C-alpha cells in the first residue's frame, strides 16, 4: 500500500517492538509473549496489533511490557509502526506476510522466520534477522541485538532500505508482473 511510502520512520526514545497480525498459534505469538518475559528484555515494550483466538489467554499471562492494541485502522497502524524499533513476525508458515514488506518500506528492521515468504526482503543480521520458527533463543537474541541502542536499530533499518522501497514500489511490481506474463505467453 502506498500509504507506507509517505511516512518517516522515527523510532521512539524507549525501545519498543511491534507485532501485527492474527493472534493465533501459527503466527508464533505465544513464543513472542514468553520471550518478552525474560529479564534482559523487560525494558523493551511489545505492542500487539491484531485479533484472534489467543488474545484473552495471552493477555492473562503476558508481562507488563506487553500492550494489546487490538485491531487498528490503517493510519493508526502506520503511526505505531513508524515509531517502533522493530517489527517481529515469528510465524510458523506464511506466504507473506505483507506487514514485513510494509515495515521495510517504512524503514523498520524486521525479525521473521524462514517460514515467511517475505523473508527475502530481510538481510539477515543486517536489516533484521531471519530465524527458525519456534526458536525462542534466536528470537530473544535478535530482539536484544536490534534493541541494544538506537544507533544499532537505525543502522539496521537503513540497511537495504532503498532497495526494499524500490523493489516494493507499485511501478516495480507492475513491471515485474508484465515481465512474468510476457514470459508465460
PDB file of C-alpha atoms in Angstrom:
ATOM      1  CA  UNK A   1       0.000   0.000   0.000  1.00  0.00           C
ATOM      2  CA  UNK A   2       1.343   3.426  -0.989  1.00  0.00           C
ATOM      3  CA  UNK A   3       0.488   4.948   2.415  1.00  0.00           C
ATOM      4  CA  UNK A   4       3.599   3.280   3.845  1.00  0.00           C
ATOM      5  CA  UNK A   5       5.836   5.158   1.376  1.00  0.00           C
ATOM      6  CA  UNK A   6       4.680   8.505   2.770  1.00  0.00           C
ATOM      7  CA  UNK A   7       5.759   8.004   6.389  1.00  0.00           C
ATOM      8  CA  UNK A   8       9.058   8.724   8.052  1.00  0.00           C
ATOM      9  CA  UNK A   9      10.399   6.176  10.484  1.00  0.00           C
ATOM     10  CA  UNK A  10      11.243   7.901  13.769  1.00  0.00           C
ATOM     11  CA  UNK A  11      11.868   5.289  16.488  1.00  0.00           C
ATOM     12  CA  UNK A  12      10.592   6.239  19.947  1.00  0.00           C
ATOM     13  CA  UNK A  13      13.002   7.191  22.734  1.00  0.00           C
ATOM     14  CA  UNK A  14      12.449   3.889  24.540  1.00  0.00           C
ATOM     15  CA  UNK A  15      12.843   0.576  22.707  1.00  0.00           C
ATOM     16  CA  UNK A  16       9.543  -0.826  21.517  1.00  0.00           C
ATOM     17  CA  UNK A  17       8.792  -3.589  19.094  1.00  0.00           C
ATOM     18  CA  UNK A  18       5.579  -4.370  17.272  1.00  0.00           C
ATOM     19  CA  UNK A  19       3.705  -7.491  16.198  1.00  0.00           C
ATOM     20  CA  UNK A  20       0.991  -7.051  13.579  1.00  0.00           C
ATOM     21  CA  UNK A  21      -1.256  -9.933  12.596  1.00  0.00           C
ATOM     22  CA  UNK A  22      -3.664 -12.598  13.697  1.00  0.00           C
ATOM     23  CA  UNK A  23      -3.204 -13.546  17.329  1.00  0.00           C
ATOM     24  CA  UNK A  24      -3.168 -17.265  16.567  1.00  0.00           C
ATOM     25  CA  UNK A  25      -0.831 -20.165  17.236  1.00  0.00           C
ATOM     26  CA  UNK A  26       0.544 -20.203  13.660  1.00  0.00           C
ATOM     27  CA  UNK A  27       1.836 -16.631  13.951  1.00  0.00           C
ATOM     28  CA  UNK A  28       4.286 -17.522  16.741  1.00  0.00           C
ATOM     29  CA  UNK A  29       2.729 -15.005  19.119  1.00  0.00           C
ATOM     30  CA  UNK A  30       2.842 -17.357  22.127  1.00  0.00           C
ATOM     31  CA  UNK A  31       6.629 -17.664  21.845  1.00  0.00           C
ATOM     32  CA  UNK A  32       6.980 -13.918  21.412  1.00  0.00           C
ATOM     33  CA  UNK A  33       4.955 -13.194  24.569  1.00  0.00           C
ATOM     34  CA  UNK A  34       7.011 -15.775  26.502  1.00  0.00           C
ATOM     35  CA  UNK A  35      10.332 -14.353  25.296  1.00  0.00           C
ATOM     36  CA  UNK A  36       9.288 -10.852  26.353  1.00  0.00           C
ATOM     37  CA  UNK A  37       9.106 -12.016  30.000  1.00  0.00           C
ATOM     38  CA  UNK A  38      12.850 -12.667  30.051  1.00  0.00           C
ATOM     39  CA  UNK A  39      14.793 -10.412  32.367  1.00  0.00           C
ATOM     40  CA  UNK A  40      17.067  -8.949  29.661  1.00  0.00           C
ATOM     41  CA  UNK A  41      14.043  -7.936  27.533  1.00  0.00           C
ATOM     42  CA  UNK A  42      11.759  -6.472  30.212  1.00  0.00           C
ATOM     43  CA  UNK A  43      12.839  -2.901  29.371  1.00  0.00           C
ATOM     44  CA  UNK A  44      11.520  -3.351  25.809  1.00  0.00           C
ATOM     45  CA  UNK A  45       7.823  -2.767  25.174  1.00  0.00           C
ATOM     46  CA  UNK A  46       5.907  -5.009  22.795  1.00  0.00           C
ATOM     47  CA  UNK A  47       2.824  -3.645  21.048  1.00  0.00           C
ATOM     48  CA  UNK A  48       0.467  -6.273  19.676  1.00  0.00           C
ATOM     49  CA  UNK A  49      -1.827  -5.175  16.871  1.00  0.00           C
ATOM     50  CA  UNK A  50      -4.449  -7.693  15.852  1.00  0.00           C
ATOM     51  CA  UNK A  51      -7.139 -10.011  16.990  1.00  0.00           C
ATOM     52  CA  UNK A  52      -7.525 -13.757  17.291  1.00  0.00           C
ATOM     53  CA  UNK A  53      -8.384 -16.745  19.395  1.00  0.00           C
ATOM     54  CA  UNK A  54      -5.352 -16.420  21.714  1.00  0.00           C
ATOM     55  CA  UNK A  55      -5.911 -12.801  22.805  1.00  0.00           C
ATOM     56  CA  UNK A  56      -7.665 -13.490  26.128  1.00  0.00           C
ATOM     57  CA  UNK A  57      -5.357 -16.346  27.111  1.00  0.00           C
ATOM     58  CA  UNK A  58      -2.154 -14.441  26.298  1.00  0.00           C
ATOM     59  CA  UNK A  59      -3.359 -11.162  27.833  1.00  0.00           C
ATOM     60  CA  UNK A  60      -3.766 -13.072  31.089  1.00  0.00           C
ATOM     61  CA  UNK A  61      -0.192 -14.383  31.113  1.00  0.00           C
ATOM     62  CA  UNK A  62       1.862 -11.719  29.333  1.00  0.00           C
ATOM     63  CA  UNK A  63       4.143  -9.364  31.226  1.00  0.00           C
ATOM     64  CA  UNK A  64       3.626  -5.654  31.939  1.00  0.00           C
ATOM     65  CA  UNK A  65       5.803  -4.737  28.927  1.00  0.00           C
ATOM     66  CA  UNK A  66       3.161  -6.095  26.507  1.00  0.00           C
ATOM     67  CA  UNK A  67       0.479  -3.715  25.249  1.00  0.00           C
ATOM     68  CA  UNK A  68      -2.596  -5.106  23.480  1.00  0.00           C
ATOM     69  CA  UNK A  69      -3.893  -2.638  20.893  1.00  0.00           C
ATOM     70  CA  UNK A  70      -6.442  -4.863  19.137  1.00  0.00           C
ATOM     71  CA  UNK A  71      -7.465  -4.034  15.587  1.00  0.00           C
ATOM     72  CA  UNK A  72      -6.374  -0.635  14.305  1.00  0.00           C
ATOM     73  CA  UNK A  73      -7.306   1.295  11.210  1.00  0.00           C
ATOM     74  CA  UNK A  74      -4.567   1.753   8.624  1.00  0.00           C
ATOM     75  CA  UNK A  75      -3.490   5.258   9.714  1.00  0.00           C
ATOM     76  CA  UNK A  76      -3.212   4.220  13.387  1.00  0.00           C
ATOM     77  CA  UNK A  77      -1.245   1.110  12.420  1.00  0.00           C
ATOM     78  CA  UNK A  78       1.196   3.160  10.359  1.00  0.00           C
ATOM     79  CA  UNK A  79       1.678   5.617  13.261  1.00  0.00           C
ATOM     80  CA  UNK A  80       2.553   2.753  15.630  1.00  0.00           C
ATOM     81  CA  UNK A  81       4.866   1.103  13.097  1.00  0.00           C
ATOM     82  CA  UNK A  82       6.613   4.395  12.309  1.00  0.00           C
ATOM     83  CA  UNK A  83       7.750   4.841  15.929  1.00  0.00           C
ATOM     84  CA  UNK A  84       8.582   1.199  16.700  1.00  0.00           C
ATOM     85  CA  UNK A  85      12.141  -0.066  16.684  1.00  0.00           C
ATOM     86  CA  UNK A  86      11.472  -3.484  15.143  1.00  0.00           C
ATOM     87  CA  UNK A  87       8.648  -5.469  13.566  1.00  0.00           C
ATOM     88  CA  UNK A  88       8.561  -9.038  14.874  1.00  0.00           C
ATOM     89  CA  UNK A  89       6.769 -11.684  12.790  1.00  0.00           C
ATOM     90  CA  UNK A  90       7.746 -15.077  14.271  1.00  0.00           C
ATOM     91  CA  UNK A  91       5.376 -17.051  12.023  1.00  0.00           C
ATOM     92  CA  UNK A  92       5.336 -20.845  11.581  1.00  0.00           C
ATOM     93  CA  UNK A  93       4.061 -20.587   7.992  1.00  0.00           C
ATOM     94  CA  UNK A  94       3.083 -17.562   5.935  1.00  0.00           C
ATOM     95  CA  UNK A  95       3.218 -16.818   2.220  1.00  0.00           C
ATOM     96  CA  UNK A  96       3.593 -13.094   3.044  1.00  0.00           C
ATOM     97  CA  UNK A  97       3.197 -11.557   5.456  1.00  0.00           C
ATOM     98  CA  UNK A  98       2.524  -8.170   3.805  1.00  0.00           C
ATOM     99  CA  UNK A  99       3.393  -6.375   7.033  1.00  0.00           C
ATOM    100  CA  UNK A 100       7.040  -7.440   6.596  1.00  0.00           C
ATOM    101  CA  UNK A 101       7.137  -5.632   3.257  1.00  0.00           C
ATOM    102  CA  UNK A 102       5.316  -2.613   4.703  1.00  0.00           C
ATOM    103  CA  UNK A 103       7.789  -2.444   7.591  1.00  0.00           C
ATOM    104  CA  UNK A 104      10.740  -2.449   5.202  1.00  0.00           C
ATOM    105  CA  UNK A 105       9.133   0.336   3.134  1.00  0.00           C
ATOM    106  CA  UNK A 106       8.881   2.480   6.297  1.00  0.00           C
ATOM    107  CA  UNK A 107      12.443   1.537   7.272  1.00  0.00           C
ATOM    108  CA  UNK A 108      11.809  -0.757  10.237  1.00  0.00           C
ATOM    109  CA  UNK A 109      14.195  -3.640  10.858  1.00  0.00           C
ATOM    110  CA  UNK A 110      12.326  -6.961  10.862  1.00  0.00           C
ATOM    111  CA  UNK A 111      12.663 -10.222  12.741  1.00  0.00           C
ATOM    112  CA  UNK A 112      10.873 -13.041  10.964  1.00  0.00           C
ATOM    113  CA  UNK A 113      11.321 -16.724  10.247  1.00  0.00           C
ATOM    114  CA  UNK A 114      12.399 -18.936   7.393  1.00  0.00           C
ATOM    115  CA  UNK A 115       8.690 -19.849   7.134  1.00  0.00           C
ATOM    116  CA  UNK A 116       7.764 -16.323   5.977  1.00  0.00           C
ATOM    117  CA  UNK A 117       7.624 -15.843   2.225  1.00  0.00           C
ATOM    118  CA  UNK A 118       8.671 -12.211   2.603  1.00  0.00           C
ATOM    119  CA  UNK A 119      11.840 -13.124   4.498  1.00  0.00           C
ATOM    120  CA  UNK A 120      13.904 -12.482   1.346  1.00  0.00           C
ATOM    121  CA  UNK A 121      13.343  -8.748   1.927  1.00  0.00           C
ATOM    122  CA  UNK A 122      15.446  -9.066   5.099  1.00  0.00           C
ATOM    123  CA  UNK A 123      19.232  -9.122   5.008  1.00  0.00           C
ATOM    124  CA  UNK A 124      19.982 -11.466   7.900  1.00  0.00           C
ATOM    125  CA  UNK A 125      21.989  -9.806  10.701  1.00  0.00           C
ATOM    126  CA  UNK A 126      21.834  -6.510   8.751  1.00  0.00           C
ATOM    127  CA  UNK A 127      18.253  -5.238   8.228  1.00  0.00           C
ATOM    128  CA  UNK A 128      16.910  -7.697  10.765  1.00  0.00           C
ATOM    129  CA  UNK A 129      17.028 -11.409  11.456  1.00  0.00           C
ATOM    130  CA  UNK A 130      15.589 -14.468   9.765  1.00  0.00           C
ATOM    131  CA  UNK A 131      15.369 -17.253  12.338  1.00  0.00           C
ATOM    132  CA  UNK A 132      13.838 -20.720  12.502  1.00  0.00           C
ATOM    133  CA  UNK A 133      10.199 -20.881  13.609  1.00  0.00           C
ATOM    134  CA  UNK A 134       9.769 -21.579  17.361  1.00  0.00           C
ATOM    135  CA  UNK A 135      13.459 -20.868  18.114  1.00  0.00           C
ATOM    136  CA  UNK A 136      12.939 -18.838  21.277  1.00  0.00           C
ATOM    137  CA  UNK A 137      16.675 -18.413  21.934  1.00  0.00           C
ATOM    138  CA  UNK A 138      17.257 -16.902  18.497  1.00  0.00           C
ATOM    139  CA  UNK A 139      14.135 -14.743  18.876  1.00  0.00           C
ATOM    140  CA  UNK A 140      15.314 -13.354  22.214  1.00  0.00           C
ATOM    141  CA  UNK A 141      18.820 -12.743  20.883  1.00  0.00           C
ATOM    142  CA  UNK A 142      17.537 -10.982  17.746  1.00  0.00           C
ATOM    143  CA  UNK A 143      15.281  -8.667  19.783  1.00  0.00           C
ATOM    144  CA  UNK A 144      18.106  -7.925  22.218  1.00  0.00           C
ATOM    145  CA  UNK A 145      20.577  -7.204  19.383  1.00  0.00           C
ATOM    146  CA  UNK A 146      18.314  -4.848  17.428  1.00  0.00           C
ATOM    147  CA  UNK A 147      17.185  -3.020  20.581  1.00  0.00           C
ATOM    148  CA  UNK A 148      20.674  -2.705  22.083  1.00  0.00           C
ATOM    149  CA  UNK A 149      20.619   1.043  21.353  1.00  0.00           C
ATOM    150  CA  UNK A 150      19.062   3.478  18.926  1.00  0.00           C
ATOM    151  CA  UNK A 151      22.165   3.602  16.699  1.00  0.00           C
ATOM    152  CA  UNK A 152      22.091  -0.181  16.175  1.00  0.00           C
ATOM    153  CA  UNK A 153      18.381  -0.043  15.434  1.00  0.00           C
ATOM    154  CA  UNK A 154      18.728   2.860  12.955  1.00  0.00           C
ATOM    155  CA  UNK A 155      21.676   1.213  11.183  1.00  0.00           C
ATOM    156  CA  UNK A 156      19.675  -2.000  10.732  1.00  0.00           C
ATOM    157  CA  UNK A 157      16.653  -0.099   9.459  1.00  0.00           C
ATOM    158  CA  UNK A 158      18.734   1.763   6.874  1.00  0.00           C
ATOM    159  CA  UNK A 159      20.409  -1.426   5.651  1.00  0.00           C
ATOM    160  CA  UNK A 160      18.818  -2.262   2.308  1.00  0.00           C
ATOM    161  CA  UNK A 161      16.024   0.248   2.883  1.00  0.00           C
ATOM    162  CA  UNK A 162      16.283   1.993  -0.504  1.00  0.00           C
ATOM    163  CA  UNK A 163      16.477  -1.373  -2.276  1.00  0.00           C
ATOM    164  CA  UNK A 164      13.379  -2.625  -0.452  1.00  0.00           C
ATOM    165  CA  UNK A 165      11.460   0.565  -1.278  1.00  0.00           C
ATOM    166  CA  UNK A 166      12.405   0.241  -4.946  1.00  0.00           C
ATOM    167  CA  UNK A 167      11.505  -3.467  -5.074  1.00  0.00           C
ATOM    168  CA  UNK A 168       8.150  -2.844  -3.397  1.00  0.00           C
ATOM    169  CA  UNK A 169       7.069   0.270  -5.277  1.00  0.00           C
ATOM    170  CA  UNK A 170       3.936  -0.017  -7.402  1.00  0.00           C
ATOM    171  CA  UNK A 171       5.957   0.719 -10.556  1.00  0.00           C
ATOM    172  CA  UNK A 172       8.404  -2.145  -9.875  1.00  0.00           C
ATOM    173  CA  UNK A 173       5.587  -4.536  -9.005  1.00  0.00           C
ATOM    174  CA  UNK A 174       3.710  -3.698 -12.207  1.00  0.00           C
ATOM    175  CA  UNK A 175       6.888  -4.092 -14.294  1.00  0.00           C
ATOM    176  CA  UNK A 176       7.641  -7.466 -12.670  1.00  0.00           C
ATOM    177  CA  UNK A 177       4.113  -8.731 -13.368  1.00  0.00           C
ATOM    178  CA  UNK A 178       4.365  -7.585 -17.006  1.00  0.00           C
ATOM    179  CA  UNK A 179       7.691  -9.410 -17.387  1.00  0.00           C
ATOM    180  CA  UNK A 180       6.204 -12.543 -15.801  1.00  0.00           C
ATOM    181  CA  UNK A 181       3.118 -12.514 -18.035  1.00  0.00           C
ATOM    182  CA  UNK A 182       5.226 -11.838 -21.140  1.00  0.00           C
ATOM    183  CA  UNK A 183       7.474 -14.787 -20.323  1.00  0.00           C
ATOM    184  CA  UNK A 184       4.445 -17.038 -19.849  1.00  0.00           C
ATOM    185  CA  UNK A 185       2.934 -16.114 -23.226  1.00  0.00           C
TER     186      UNK A 185
END
